[in-house]
Coordinates of C-alpha atoms in Angstrom, one line a residue:
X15 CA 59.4 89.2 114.3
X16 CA 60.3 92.9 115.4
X17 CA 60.9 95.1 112.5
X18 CA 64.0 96.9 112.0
X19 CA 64.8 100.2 113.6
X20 CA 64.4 102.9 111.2
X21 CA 67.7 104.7 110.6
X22 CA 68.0 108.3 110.8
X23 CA 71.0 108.6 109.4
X24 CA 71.0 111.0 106.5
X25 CA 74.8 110.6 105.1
X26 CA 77.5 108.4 105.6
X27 CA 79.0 111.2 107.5
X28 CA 76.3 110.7 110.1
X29 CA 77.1 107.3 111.3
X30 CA 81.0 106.4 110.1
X31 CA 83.0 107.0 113.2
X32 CA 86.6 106.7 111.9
X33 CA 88.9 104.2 110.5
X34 CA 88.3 100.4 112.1
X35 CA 91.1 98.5 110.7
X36 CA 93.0 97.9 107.6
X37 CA 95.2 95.3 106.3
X38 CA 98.6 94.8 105.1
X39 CA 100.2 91.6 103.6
X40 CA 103.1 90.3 104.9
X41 CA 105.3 87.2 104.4
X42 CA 106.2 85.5 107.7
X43 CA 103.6 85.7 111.1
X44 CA 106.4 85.3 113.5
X45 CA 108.6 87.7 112.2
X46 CA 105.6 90.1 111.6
X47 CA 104.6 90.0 115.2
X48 CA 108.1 90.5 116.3
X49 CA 108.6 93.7 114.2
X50 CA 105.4 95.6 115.0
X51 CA 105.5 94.6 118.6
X52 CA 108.9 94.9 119.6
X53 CA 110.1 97.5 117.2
X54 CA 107.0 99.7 116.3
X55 CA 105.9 98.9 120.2
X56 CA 102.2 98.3 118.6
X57 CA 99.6 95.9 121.0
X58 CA 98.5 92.2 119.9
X59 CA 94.8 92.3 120.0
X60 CA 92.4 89.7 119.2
X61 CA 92.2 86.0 118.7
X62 CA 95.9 84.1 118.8
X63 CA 95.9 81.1 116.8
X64 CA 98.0 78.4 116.8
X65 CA 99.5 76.7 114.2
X66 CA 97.2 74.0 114.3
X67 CA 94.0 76.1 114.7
X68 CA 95.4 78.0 111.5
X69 CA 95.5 74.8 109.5
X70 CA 92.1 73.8 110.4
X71 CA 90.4 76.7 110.3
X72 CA 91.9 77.0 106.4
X73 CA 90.6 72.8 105.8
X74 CA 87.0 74.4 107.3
X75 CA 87.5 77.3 105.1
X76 CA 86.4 79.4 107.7
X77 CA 89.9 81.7 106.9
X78 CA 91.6 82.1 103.8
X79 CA 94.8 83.6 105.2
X80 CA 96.3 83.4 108.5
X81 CA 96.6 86.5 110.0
X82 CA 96.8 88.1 113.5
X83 CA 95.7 91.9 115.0
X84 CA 98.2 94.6 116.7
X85 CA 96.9 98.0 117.7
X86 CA 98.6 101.1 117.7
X87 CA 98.3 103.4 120.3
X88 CA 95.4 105.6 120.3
X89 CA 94.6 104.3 116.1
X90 CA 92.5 101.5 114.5
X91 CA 93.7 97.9 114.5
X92 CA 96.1 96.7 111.6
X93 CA 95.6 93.3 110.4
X94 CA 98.8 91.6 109.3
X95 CA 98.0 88.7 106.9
X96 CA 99.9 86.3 105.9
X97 CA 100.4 86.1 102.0
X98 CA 102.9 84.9 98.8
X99 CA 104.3 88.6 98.7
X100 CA 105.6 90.9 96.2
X101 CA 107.0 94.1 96.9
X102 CA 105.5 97.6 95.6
X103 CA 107.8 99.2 93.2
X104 CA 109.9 101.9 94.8
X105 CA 109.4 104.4 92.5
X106 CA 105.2 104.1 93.8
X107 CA 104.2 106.6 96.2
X108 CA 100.9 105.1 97.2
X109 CA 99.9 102.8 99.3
X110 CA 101.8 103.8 102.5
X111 CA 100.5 104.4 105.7
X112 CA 101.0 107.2 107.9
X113 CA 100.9 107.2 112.0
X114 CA 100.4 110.3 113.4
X115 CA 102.7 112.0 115.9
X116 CA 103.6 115.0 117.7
X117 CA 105.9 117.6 115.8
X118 CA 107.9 117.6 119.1
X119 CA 108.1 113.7 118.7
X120 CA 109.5 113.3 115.1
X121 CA 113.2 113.5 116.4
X122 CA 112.3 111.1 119.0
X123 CA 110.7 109.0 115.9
X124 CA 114.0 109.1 114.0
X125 CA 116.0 108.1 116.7
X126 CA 114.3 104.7 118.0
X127 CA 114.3 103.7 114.1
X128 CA 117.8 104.9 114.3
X129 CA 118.3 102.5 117.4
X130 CA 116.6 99.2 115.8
X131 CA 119.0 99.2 112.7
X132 CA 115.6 100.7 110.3
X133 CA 116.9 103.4 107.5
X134 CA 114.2 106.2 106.6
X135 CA 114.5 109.0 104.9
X136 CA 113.6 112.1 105.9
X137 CA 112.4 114.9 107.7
X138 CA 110.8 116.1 104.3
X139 CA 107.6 118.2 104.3
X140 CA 105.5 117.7 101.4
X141 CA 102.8 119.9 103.1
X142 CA 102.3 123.5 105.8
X143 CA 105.0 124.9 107.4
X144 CA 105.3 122.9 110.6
X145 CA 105.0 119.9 109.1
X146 CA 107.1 116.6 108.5
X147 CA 107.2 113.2 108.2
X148 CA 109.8 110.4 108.2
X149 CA 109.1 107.2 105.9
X150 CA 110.5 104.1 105.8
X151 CA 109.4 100.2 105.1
X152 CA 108.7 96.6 106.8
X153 CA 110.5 94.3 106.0
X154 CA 108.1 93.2 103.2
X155 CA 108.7 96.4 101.8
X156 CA 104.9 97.9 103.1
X157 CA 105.8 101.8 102.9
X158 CA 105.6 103.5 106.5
X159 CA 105.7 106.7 107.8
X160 CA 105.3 108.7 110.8
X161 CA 103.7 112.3 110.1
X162 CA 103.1 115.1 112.4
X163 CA 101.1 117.8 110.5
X164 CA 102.5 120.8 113.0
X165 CA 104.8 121.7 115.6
X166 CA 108.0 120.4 114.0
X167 CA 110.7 123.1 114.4
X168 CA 113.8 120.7 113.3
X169 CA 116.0 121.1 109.8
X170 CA 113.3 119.5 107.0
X171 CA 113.6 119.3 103.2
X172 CA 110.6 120.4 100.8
X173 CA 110.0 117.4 99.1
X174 CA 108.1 114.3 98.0
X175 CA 109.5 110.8 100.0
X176 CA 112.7 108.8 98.3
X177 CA 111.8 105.5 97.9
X178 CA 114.7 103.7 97.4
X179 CA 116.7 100.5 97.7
X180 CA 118.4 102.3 100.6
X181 CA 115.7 101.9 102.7
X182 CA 115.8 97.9 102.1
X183 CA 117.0 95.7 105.2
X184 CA 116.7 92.3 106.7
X185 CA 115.5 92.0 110.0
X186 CA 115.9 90.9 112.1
X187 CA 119.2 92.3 112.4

């Protein structure tokens, strides 16, 4: 039996090369894949299971949770799982998650959310000059934003995100 390569790594920071994935709960597969292909325009990646294949693989116990992959475009894969799902309380800031764009692009942002019948709230800098983001939620309620950290030259408040029923919908629309 070989022996195991001897690692030269000397801190984490030496061999973690970003973000792979993370996961966000979510209460209906179909409707998920629809939203964050069609409206966010992310990528289905991965294994696609049927129905079926589901329901056995959760007799096997090989999966706890059906779930499927979608990549956004130049970032780490998000896997939606399907759960029993409360939302976060408004009045919580954290978790959300941000997706990074250009300051010139934030207006662009606004608009297509604008277009698919999603309310946000924002621009509001919480940060540098130059600086904004836009947030808004899923519909499970899964806090969203898109942040560009410089280059925004548009009208923006100084302040923390409003979380707020306001930013409740049903979609599809």
């Amino acid at each position: 039996m070989a022996a195991a390569a001897e690692s030269k790594a000397k801190s984490f920071r030496d061999v973690v090369l970003g973000l792979g994935h993370f996961t966000l709960p979510v209460g209906d597969m179909a409707t998920a894949l629809r939203f964050y292909t069609e409206v966010l325009e992310f990528e289905q990646v991965g294994r696609k299971m049927t129905p079926g294949e589901i329901a056995q693989a959760k007799a096997a116990g090989t999966i706890r949770a059906p779930h499927l992959s979608v990549r956004m475009p130049n970032g780490p894969r998000m896997d939606l799982f399907e759960v029993p799902y409360q939302r976060v309380q408004f009045e919580d800031d954290h978790p959300h998650y941000a997706f990074l764009v250009k300051g010139e692009d934030l207006d662009s942002c606004a608009q297509m959310l604008r277009e698919r019948g999603i309310p946000f709230d924002g621009p509001s800098r919480r940060g540098p000059v130059g600086g904004a983001s836009l947030y808004f939620l899923d519909p499970w309620g899964n806090k969203l934003e898109y942040n560009c950290q410089e280059g925004y030259t548009g009208a923006v408040e100084d302040r923390p995100p409003i979380w707020s029923d306001t930013l409740s919908y049903i979609w599809p629309k």
